[in-house]
Short mmCIF file of C-alpha atoms and ligand atoms in Angstrom, two decimals:
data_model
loop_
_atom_site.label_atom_id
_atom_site.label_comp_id
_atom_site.label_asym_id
_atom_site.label_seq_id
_atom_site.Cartn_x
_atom_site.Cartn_y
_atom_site.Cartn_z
CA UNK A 87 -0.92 26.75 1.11
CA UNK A 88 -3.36 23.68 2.13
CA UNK A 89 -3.33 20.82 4.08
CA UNK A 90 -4.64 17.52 2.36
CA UNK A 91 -6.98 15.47 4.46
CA UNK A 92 -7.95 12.31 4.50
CA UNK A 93 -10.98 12.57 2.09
CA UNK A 94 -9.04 14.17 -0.31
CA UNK A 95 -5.56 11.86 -0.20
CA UNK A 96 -7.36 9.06 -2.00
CA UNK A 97 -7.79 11.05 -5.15
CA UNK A 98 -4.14 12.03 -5.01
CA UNK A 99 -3.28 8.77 -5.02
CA UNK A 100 -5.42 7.65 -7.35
CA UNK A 101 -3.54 10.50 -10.08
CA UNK A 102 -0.32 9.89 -8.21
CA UNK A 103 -0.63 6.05 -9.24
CA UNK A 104 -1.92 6.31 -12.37
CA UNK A 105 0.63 8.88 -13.53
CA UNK A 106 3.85 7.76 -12.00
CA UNK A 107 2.49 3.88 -14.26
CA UNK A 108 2.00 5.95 -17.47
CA UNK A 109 5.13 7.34 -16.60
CA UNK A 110 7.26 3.94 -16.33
CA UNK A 111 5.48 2.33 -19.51
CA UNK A 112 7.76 5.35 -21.43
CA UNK A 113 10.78 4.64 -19.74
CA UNK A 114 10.94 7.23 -17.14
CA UNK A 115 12.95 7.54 -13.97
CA UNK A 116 12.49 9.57 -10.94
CA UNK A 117 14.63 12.36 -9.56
CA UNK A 118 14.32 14.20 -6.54
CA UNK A 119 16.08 17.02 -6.04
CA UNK A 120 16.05 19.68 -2.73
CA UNK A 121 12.81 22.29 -2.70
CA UNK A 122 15.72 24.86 -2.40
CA UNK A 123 17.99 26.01 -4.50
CA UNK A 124 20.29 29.07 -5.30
CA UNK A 125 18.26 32.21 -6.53
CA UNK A 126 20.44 32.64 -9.36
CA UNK A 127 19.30 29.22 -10.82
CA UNK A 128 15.85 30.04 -11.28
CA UNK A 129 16.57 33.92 -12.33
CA UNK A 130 19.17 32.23 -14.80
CA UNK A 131 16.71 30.08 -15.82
CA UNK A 132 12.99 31.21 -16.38
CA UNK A 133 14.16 34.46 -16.66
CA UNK A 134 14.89 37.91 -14.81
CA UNK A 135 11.22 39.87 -16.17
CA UNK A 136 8.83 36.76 -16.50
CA UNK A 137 6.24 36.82 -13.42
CA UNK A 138 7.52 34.03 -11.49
CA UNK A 139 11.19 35.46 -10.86
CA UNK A 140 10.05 39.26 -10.55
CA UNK A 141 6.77 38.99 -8.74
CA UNK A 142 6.01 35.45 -7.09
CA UNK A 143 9.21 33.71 -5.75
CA UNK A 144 9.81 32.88 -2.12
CA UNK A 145 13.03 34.22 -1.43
CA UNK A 146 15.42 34.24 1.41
CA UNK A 147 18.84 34.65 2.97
CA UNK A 148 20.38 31.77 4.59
CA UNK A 149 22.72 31.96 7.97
CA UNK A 150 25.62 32.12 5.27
CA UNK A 151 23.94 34.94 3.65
CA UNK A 152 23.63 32.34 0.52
CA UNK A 153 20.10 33.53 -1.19
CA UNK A 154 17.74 30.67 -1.64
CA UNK A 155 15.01 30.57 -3.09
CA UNK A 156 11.50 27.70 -2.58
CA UNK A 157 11.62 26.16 -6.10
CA UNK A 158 8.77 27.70 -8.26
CA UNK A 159 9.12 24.95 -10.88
CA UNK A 160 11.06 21.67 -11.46
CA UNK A 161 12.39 22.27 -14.60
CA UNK A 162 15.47 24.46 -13.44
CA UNK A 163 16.48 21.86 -10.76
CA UNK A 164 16.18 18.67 -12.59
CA UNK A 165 18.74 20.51 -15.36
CA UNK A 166 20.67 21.47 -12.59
CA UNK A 167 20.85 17.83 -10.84
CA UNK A 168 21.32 15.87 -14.45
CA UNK A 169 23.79 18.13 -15.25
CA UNK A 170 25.89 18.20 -11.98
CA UNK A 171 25.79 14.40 -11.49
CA UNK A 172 26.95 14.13 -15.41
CA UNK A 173 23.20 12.69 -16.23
CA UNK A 174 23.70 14.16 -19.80
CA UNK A 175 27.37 13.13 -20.49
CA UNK A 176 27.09 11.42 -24.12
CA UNK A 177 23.05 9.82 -23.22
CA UNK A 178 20.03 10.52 -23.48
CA UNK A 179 17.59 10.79 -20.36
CA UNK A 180 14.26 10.61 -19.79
CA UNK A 181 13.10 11.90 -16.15
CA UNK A 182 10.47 12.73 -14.16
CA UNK A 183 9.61 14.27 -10.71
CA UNK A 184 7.43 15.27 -8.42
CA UNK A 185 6.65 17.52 -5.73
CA UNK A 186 5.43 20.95 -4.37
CA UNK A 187 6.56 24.33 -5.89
CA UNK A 188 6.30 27.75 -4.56
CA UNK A 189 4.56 30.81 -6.01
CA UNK A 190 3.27 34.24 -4.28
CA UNK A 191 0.52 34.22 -6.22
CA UNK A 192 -2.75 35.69 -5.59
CA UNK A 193 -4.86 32.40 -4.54
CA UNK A 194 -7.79 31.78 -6.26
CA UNK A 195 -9.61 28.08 -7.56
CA UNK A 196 -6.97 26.44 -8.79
CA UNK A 197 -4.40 28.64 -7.77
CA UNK A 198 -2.19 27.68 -5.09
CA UNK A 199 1.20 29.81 -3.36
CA UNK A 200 2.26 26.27 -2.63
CA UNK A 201 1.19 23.52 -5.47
CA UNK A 202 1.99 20.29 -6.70
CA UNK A 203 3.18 19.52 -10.14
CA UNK A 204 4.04 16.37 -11.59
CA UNK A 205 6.88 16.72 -14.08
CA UNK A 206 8.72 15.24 -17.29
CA UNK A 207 11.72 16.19 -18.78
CA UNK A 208 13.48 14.35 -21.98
CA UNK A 209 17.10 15.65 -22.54
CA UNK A 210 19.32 14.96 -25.83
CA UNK A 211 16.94 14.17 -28.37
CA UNK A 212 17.08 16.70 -31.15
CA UNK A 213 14.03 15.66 -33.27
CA UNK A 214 10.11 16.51 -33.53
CA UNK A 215 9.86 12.48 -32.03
CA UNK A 216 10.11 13.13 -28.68
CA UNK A 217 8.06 16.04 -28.54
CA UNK A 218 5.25 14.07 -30.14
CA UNK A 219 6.33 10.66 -27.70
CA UNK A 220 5.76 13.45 -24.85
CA UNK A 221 2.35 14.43 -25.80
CA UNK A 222 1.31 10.75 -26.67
CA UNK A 223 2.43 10.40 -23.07
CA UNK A 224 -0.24 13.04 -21.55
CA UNK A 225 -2.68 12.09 -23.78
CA UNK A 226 -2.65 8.29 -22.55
CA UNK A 227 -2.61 9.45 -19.07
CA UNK A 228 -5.72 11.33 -19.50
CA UNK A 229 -7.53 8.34 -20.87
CA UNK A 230 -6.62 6.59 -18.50
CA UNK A 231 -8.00 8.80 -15.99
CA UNK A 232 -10.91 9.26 -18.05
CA UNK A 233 -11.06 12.99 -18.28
CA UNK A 234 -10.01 12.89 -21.94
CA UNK A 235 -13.00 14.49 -23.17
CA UNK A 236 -12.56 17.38 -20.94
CA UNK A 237 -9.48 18.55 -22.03
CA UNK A 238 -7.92 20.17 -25.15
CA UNK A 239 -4.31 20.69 -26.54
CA UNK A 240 -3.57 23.55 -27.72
CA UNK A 241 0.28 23.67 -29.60
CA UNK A 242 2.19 26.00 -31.07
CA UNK A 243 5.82 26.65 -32.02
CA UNK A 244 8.04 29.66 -30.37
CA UNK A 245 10.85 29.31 -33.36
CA UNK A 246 14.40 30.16 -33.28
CA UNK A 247 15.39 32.51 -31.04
CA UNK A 248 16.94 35.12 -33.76
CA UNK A 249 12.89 34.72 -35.31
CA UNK A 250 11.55 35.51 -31.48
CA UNK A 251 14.13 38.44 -31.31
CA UNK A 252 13.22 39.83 -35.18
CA UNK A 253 9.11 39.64 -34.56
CA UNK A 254 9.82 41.07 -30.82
CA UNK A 255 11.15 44.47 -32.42
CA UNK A 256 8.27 44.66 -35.04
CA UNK A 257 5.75 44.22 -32.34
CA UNK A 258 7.20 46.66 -30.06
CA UNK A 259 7.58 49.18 -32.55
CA UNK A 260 3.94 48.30 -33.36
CA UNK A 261 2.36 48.68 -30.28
CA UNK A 262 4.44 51.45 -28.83
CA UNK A 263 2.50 53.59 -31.66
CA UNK A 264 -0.55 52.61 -29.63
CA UNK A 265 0.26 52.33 -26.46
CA UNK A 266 -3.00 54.05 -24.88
CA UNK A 267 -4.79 51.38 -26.15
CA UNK A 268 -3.17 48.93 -23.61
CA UNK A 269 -3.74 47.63 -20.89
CA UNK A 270 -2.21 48.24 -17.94
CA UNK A 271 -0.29 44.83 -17.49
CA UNK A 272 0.94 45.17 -20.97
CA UNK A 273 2.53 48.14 -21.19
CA UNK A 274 4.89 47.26 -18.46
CA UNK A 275 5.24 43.96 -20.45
CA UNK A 276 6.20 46.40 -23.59
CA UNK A 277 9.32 46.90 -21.67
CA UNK A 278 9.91 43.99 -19.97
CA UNK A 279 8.55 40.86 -21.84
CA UNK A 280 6.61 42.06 -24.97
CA UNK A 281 5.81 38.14 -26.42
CA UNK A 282 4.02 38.18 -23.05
CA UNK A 283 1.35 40.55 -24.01
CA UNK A 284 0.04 37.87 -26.98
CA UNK A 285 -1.14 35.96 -24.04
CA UNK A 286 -3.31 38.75 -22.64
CA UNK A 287 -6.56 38.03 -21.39
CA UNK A 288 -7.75 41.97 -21.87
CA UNK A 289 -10.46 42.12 -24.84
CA UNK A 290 -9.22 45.68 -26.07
CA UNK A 291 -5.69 44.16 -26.30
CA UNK A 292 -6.50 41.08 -27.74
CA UNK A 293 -8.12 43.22 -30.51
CA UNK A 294 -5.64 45.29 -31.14
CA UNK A 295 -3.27 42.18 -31.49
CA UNK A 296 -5.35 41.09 -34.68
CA UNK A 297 -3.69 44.19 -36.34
CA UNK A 298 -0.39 43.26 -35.01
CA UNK A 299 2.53 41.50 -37.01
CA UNK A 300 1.88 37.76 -37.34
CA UNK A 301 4.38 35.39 -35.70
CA UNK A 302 4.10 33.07 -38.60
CA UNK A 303 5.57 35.63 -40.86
CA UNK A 304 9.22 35.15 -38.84
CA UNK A 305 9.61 31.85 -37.76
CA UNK A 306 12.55 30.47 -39.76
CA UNK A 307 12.68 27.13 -41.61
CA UNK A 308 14.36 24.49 -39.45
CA UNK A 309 11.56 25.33 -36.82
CA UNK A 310 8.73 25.58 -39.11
CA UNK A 311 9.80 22.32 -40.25
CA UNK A 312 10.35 20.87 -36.96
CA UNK A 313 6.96 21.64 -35.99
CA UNK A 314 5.08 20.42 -38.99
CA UNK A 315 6.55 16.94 -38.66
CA UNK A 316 5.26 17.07 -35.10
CA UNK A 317 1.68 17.78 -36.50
CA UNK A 318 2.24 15.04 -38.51
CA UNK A 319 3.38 12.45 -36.20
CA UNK A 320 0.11 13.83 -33.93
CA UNK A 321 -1.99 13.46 -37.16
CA UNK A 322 -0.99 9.83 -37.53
CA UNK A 323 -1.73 9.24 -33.71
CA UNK A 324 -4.84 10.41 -34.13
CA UNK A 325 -3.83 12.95 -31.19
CA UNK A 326 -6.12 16.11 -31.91
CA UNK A 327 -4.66 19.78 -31.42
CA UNK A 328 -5.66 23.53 -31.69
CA UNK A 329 -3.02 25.46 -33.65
CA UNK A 330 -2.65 28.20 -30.95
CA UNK A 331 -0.50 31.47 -32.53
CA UNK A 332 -0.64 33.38 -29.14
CA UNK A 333 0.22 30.68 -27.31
CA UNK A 334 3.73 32.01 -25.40
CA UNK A 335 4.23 30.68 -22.05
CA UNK A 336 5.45 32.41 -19.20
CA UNK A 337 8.91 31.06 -18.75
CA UNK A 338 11.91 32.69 -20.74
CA UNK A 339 13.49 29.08 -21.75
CA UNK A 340 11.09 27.97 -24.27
CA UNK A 341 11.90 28.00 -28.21
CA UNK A 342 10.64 25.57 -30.99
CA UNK A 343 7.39 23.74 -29.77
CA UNK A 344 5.80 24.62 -26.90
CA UNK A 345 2.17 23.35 -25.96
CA UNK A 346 -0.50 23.37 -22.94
CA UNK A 347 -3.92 21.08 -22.15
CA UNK A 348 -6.76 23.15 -21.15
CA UNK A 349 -10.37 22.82 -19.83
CA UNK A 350 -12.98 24.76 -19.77
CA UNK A 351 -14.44 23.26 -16.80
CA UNK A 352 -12.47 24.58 -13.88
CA UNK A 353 -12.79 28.52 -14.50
CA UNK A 354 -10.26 30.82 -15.07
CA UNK A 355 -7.33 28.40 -14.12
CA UNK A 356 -7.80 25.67 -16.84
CA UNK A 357 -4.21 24.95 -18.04
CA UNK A 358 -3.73 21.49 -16.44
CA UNK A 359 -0.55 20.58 -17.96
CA UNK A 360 2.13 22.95 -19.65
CA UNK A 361 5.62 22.40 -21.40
CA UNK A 362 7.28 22.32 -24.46
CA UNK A 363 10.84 22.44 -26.00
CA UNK A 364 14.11 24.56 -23.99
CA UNK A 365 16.69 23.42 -26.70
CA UNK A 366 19.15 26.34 -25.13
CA UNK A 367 18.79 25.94 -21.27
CA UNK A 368 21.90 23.29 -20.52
CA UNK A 369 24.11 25.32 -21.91
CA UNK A 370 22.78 28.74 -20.51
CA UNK A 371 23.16 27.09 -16.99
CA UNK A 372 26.71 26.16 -17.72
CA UNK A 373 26.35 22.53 -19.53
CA UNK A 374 27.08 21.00 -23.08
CA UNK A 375 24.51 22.00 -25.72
CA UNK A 376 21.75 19.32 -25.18
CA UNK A 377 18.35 19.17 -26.65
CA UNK A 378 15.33 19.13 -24.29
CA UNK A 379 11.59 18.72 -24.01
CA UNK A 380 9.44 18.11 -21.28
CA UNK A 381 6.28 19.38 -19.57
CA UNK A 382 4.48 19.82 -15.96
CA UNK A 383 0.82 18.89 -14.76
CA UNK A 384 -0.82 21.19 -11.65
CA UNK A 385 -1.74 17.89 -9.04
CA UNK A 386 -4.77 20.07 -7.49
CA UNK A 387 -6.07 21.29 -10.80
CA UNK A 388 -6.14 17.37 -12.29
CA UNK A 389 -7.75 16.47 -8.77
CA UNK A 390 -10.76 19.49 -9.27
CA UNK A 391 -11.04 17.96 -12.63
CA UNK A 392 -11.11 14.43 -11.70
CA UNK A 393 -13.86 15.22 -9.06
CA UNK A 394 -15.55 17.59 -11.53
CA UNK A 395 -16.23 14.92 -13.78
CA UNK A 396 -16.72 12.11 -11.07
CA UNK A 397 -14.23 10.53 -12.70
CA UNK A 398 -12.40 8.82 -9.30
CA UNK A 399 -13.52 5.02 -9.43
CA UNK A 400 -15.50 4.01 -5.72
CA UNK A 401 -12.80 1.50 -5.37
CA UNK A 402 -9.65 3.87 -5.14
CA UNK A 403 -11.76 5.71 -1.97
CA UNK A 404 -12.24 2.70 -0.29
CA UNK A 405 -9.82 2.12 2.00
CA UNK A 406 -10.75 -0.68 4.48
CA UNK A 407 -12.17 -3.82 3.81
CA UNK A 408 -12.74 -5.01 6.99
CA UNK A 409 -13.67 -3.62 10.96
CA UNK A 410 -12.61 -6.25 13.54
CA UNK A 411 -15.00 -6.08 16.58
CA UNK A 412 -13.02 -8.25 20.06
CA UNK A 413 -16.29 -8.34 21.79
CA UNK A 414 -14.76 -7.97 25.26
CA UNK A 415 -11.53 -7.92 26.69
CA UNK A 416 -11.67 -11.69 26.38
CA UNK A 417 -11.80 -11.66 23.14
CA UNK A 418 -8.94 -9.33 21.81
CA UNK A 419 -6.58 -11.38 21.76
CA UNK A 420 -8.29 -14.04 18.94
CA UNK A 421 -9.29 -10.61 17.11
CA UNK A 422 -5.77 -9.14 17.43
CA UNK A 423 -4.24 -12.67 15.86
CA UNK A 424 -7.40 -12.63 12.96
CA UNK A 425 -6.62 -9.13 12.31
CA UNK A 426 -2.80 -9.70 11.98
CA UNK A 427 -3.76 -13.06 9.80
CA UNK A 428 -5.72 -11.52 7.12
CA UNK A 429 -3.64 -8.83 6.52
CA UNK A 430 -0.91 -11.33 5.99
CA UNK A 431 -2.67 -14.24 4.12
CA UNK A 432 -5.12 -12.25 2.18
CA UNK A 433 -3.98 -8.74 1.88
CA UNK A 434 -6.62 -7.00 2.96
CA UNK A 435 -6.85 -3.68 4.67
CA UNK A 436 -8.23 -4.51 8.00
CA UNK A 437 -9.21 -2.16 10.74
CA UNK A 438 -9.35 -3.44 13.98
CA UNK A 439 -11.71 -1.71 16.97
CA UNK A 440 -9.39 -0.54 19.79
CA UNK A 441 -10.34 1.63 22.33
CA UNK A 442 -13.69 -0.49 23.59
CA UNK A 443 -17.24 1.02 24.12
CA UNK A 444 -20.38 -0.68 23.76
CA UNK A 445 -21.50 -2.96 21.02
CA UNK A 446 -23.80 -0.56 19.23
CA UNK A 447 -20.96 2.18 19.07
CA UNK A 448 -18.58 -0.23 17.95
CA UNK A 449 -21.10 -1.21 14.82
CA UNK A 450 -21.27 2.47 14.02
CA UNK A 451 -17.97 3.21 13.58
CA UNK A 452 -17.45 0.15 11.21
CA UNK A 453 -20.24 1.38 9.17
CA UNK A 454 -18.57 4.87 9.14
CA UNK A 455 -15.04 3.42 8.49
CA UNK A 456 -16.43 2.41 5.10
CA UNK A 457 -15.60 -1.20 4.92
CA UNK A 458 -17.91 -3.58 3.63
CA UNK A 459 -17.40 -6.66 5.73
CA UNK A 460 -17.40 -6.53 9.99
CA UNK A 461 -16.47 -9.18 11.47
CA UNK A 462 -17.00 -9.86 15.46
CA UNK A 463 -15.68 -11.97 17.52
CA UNK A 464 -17.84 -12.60 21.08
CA UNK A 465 -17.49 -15.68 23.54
CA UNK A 466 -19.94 -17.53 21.70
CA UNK A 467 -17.72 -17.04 18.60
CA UNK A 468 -14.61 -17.96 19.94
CA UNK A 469 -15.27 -21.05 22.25
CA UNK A 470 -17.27 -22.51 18.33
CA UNK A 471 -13.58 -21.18 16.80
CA UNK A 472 -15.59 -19.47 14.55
CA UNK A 473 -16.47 -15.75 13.43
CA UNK A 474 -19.30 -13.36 12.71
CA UNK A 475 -19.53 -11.62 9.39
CA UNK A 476 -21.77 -8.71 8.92
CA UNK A 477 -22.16 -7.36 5.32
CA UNK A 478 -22.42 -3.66 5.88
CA UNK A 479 -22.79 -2.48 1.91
CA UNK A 480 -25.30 -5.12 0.93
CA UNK A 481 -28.25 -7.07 1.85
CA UNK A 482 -26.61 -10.42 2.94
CA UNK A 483 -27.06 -12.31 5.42
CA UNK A 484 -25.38 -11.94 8.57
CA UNK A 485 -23.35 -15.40 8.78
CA UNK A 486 -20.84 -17.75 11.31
CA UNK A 487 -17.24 -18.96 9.62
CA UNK A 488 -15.25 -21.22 10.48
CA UNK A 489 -11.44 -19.90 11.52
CA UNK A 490 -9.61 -22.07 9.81
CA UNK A 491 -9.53 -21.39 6.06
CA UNK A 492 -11.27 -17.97 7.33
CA UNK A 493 -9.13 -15.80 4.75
CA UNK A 494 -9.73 -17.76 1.66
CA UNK A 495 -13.81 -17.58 2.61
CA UNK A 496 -13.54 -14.02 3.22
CA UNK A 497 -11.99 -13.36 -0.06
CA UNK A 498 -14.46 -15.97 -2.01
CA UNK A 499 -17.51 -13.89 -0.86
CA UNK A 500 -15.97 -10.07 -1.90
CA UNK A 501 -15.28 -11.57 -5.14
CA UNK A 502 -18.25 -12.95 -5.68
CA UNK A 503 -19.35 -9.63 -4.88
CA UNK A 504 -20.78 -10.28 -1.05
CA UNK A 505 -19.86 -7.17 -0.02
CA UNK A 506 -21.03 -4.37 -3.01
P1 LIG B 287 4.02 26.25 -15.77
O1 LIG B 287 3.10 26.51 -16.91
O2 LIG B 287 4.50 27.42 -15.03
O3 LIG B 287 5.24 25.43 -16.38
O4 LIG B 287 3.35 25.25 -14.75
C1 LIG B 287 2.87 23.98 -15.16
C2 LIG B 287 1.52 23.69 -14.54
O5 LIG B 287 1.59 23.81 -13.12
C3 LIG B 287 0.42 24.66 -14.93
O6 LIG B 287 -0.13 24.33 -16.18
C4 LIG B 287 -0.58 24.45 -13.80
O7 LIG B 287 -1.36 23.29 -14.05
C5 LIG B 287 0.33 24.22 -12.61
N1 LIG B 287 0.47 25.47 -11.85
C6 LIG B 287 1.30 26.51 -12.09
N2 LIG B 287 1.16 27.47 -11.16
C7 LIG B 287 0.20 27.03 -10.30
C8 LIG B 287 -0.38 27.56 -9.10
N3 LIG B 287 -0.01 28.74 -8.58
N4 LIG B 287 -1.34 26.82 -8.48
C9 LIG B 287 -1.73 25.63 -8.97
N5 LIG B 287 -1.20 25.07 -10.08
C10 LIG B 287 -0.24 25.76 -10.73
C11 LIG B 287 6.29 24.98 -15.64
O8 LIG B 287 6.37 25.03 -14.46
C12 LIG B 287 7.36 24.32 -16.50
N6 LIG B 287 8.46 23.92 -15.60
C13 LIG B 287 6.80 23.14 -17.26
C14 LIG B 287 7.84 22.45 -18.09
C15 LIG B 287 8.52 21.34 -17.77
N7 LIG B 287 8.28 22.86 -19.27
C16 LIG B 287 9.22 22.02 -19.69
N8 LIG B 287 9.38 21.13 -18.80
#
């Protein structure tokens, strides 16, 4: 679990922005919901033998002796919320959230016990649209971010859950034949969570999967359907795709499409952004039958990523504009007032020295602050009503202003550039 520091919280922000806008052009709303919730939800939910409910979740008895449990993942409580406020009574909703989730993981780059994920969840809408309207949706945002070329979608559909059950029992049949050729994480998964062991990152397994019964062979006609319209609809967005077979997921709610964004430039943790299709999971948790689709993004792995590829504009690091200098207890009152002034009439993020020390000192830590203009104010300055203006990032020269109309000169000259 980390703590996010200052040099860091600019490049959340910058993703945090730039997300929650992508979000809003596609009609979106937020939800919040609590970063607790009843065990039995998330059991109920992503399933009693995935990872997450046997192995990583943060659970703990209450002074009631209620179980609770630090949400994992979003999905589970924004169903829960939309469905106990009546959310998806006869409507459709579109919904997203955001927040940190909760896995006892073993930490590595990338890997967090508590992370951030960004979520969106579309509820009531049957049809191969939405799922294509939600990847549209990713892929915009990471344009806009410009770490498009970094990343690759890979899709795949999970099918009814009668094909899932039918291919389940011909692969476990089929592997339990050669079960010494498993690894060790897959032959508990043989018991537990067999679809589980297609994602397997162990070579021998992986090979002896190429012999196994294909997938394709079950998956019945409504969902092969369903997901060839979605290739289509990608096609004609010119979205690209890799037609992943072994792609599975590690939550028990998925069926129909289900698809993930991967990079190859973080390491071993390269899935940035994960979802698909939960047709079945209202009703499981006690709702009306309602369609859904949705996905989540990892915040920290999108930040590695956007600092990977230097892809974080100058601009959305720099945080001040301007360092104030009061030369002198005599002078912090006219620097408190110009301070207050230009934050009202021109908006700009203004830091103003407090604390005293000598001139020089003062100069450094406006240089360090990272603004580009400093402005002092000595008694020279003051009884001319005017003001210094040092250009810190750039080879100008060092000027007097005037007071009056002081704002609109300051923001003349950083438009014109002044201060680069
Ligand atoms: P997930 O694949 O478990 O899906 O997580 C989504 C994303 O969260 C991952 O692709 C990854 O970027 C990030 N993530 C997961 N675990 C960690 C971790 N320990 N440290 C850092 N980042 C992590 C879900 O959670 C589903 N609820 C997604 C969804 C929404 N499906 C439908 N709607």
């Amino acid at each position: 679990m980390n703590d996010l520091l200052p040099d860091q919280s600019p490049v959340w922000q910058f993703l945090e922005t730039k997300v929650k806008t992508v979000l809003q052009r596609y009609g979106y709303a937020e939800v919040r919901t609590p970063i607790v919730e009843q065990t039995e939800l998330f059991k109920r939910s992503i399933g009693e033998v995935t990872d997450i409910v046997e192995k990583e979740m943060y659970t703990f008895e209450d002074r009631n002796g209620d179980s609770l449990t630090l949400r994992p993942e979003g999905t589970a409580s924004c169903v829960r919320a939309a469905e106990q406020h009546g959310l998806l009574y006869n409507q459709v909703q579109r919904l997203w959230y955001t927040g940190p989730m909760f896995r006892h993981e073993r930490p590595q780059k990338g890997r967090y016990r508590q992370f951030h994920q960004i979520g969106a969840e579309a509820f009531g809408m049957l049809g191969p649209d939405i799922d294509a309207e939600v990847i549209l949706m990713t892929a915009r945002l990471w344009r806009e971010l410009g770490i498009e070329s970094a990343v690759e979608l890979q899709l795949n559909t999970l099918a009814s859950s009668e094909a899932r059950a039918a291919f389940k029992a011909e692969l476990v049949s089929y592997l339990e034949s050669r079960k010494d050729q498993l690894d060790a994480d897959s032959l508990r998964r043989l018991e537990t969570n067999p679809l589980r062991i297609l994602d397997s990152k162990d070579a021998g397994t992986q090979a002896l999967l190429d012999g196994a019964p294909s997938f394709n062979d079950f998956i019945d006609e409504e969902s092969r359907l369903h997901f060839e319209q979605l290739c289509q609809l990608l096609d004609a967005a010119g979205v690209k795709y890799q037609i992943n077979p072994r792609l599975v997921r590690g939550l028990d709610y998925y069926g129909k499409t289900v698809f993930e964004w991967v990079t190859t430039a973080l390491g071993a943790q390269g899935t940035v952004c994960a979802g698909g299709r939960y047709d079945g999971l209202v009703e499981q948790l006690g709702g009306r039958h309602t369609p859904a689709v949705g996905f989540a993004m990892g915040v920290e792995r999108l930040v590695l990523l956007l600092e990977e590829l230097n892809a974080v504009p100058d601009a959305a690091r720099q945080l001040v504009d301007v360092y104030l200098i009061g030369i002198g207890d005599d002078n912090l009152v006219p620097s408190m007032a110009l301070a207050e002034s230009l934050r009202t009439e021109a908006g700009m993020n203004v830091q103003l020295h407090c604390g005293g020390g000598s001139f020089k000192s003062q100069m450094k830590k406006a240089d360090r602050s990272g603004a580009r203009l400093a402005l002092f104010i000595g008694s020279e300055e003051r009884e001319a009503g005017e003001v210094s203006v040092k250009y810190l990032r750039s080879g100008a020269e060092q000027e007097r202003l005037p007071l009056t109309n002081i704002s609109m000169a300051l923001s003349e000259r950083l438009n014109k550039g002044l201060g680069e």
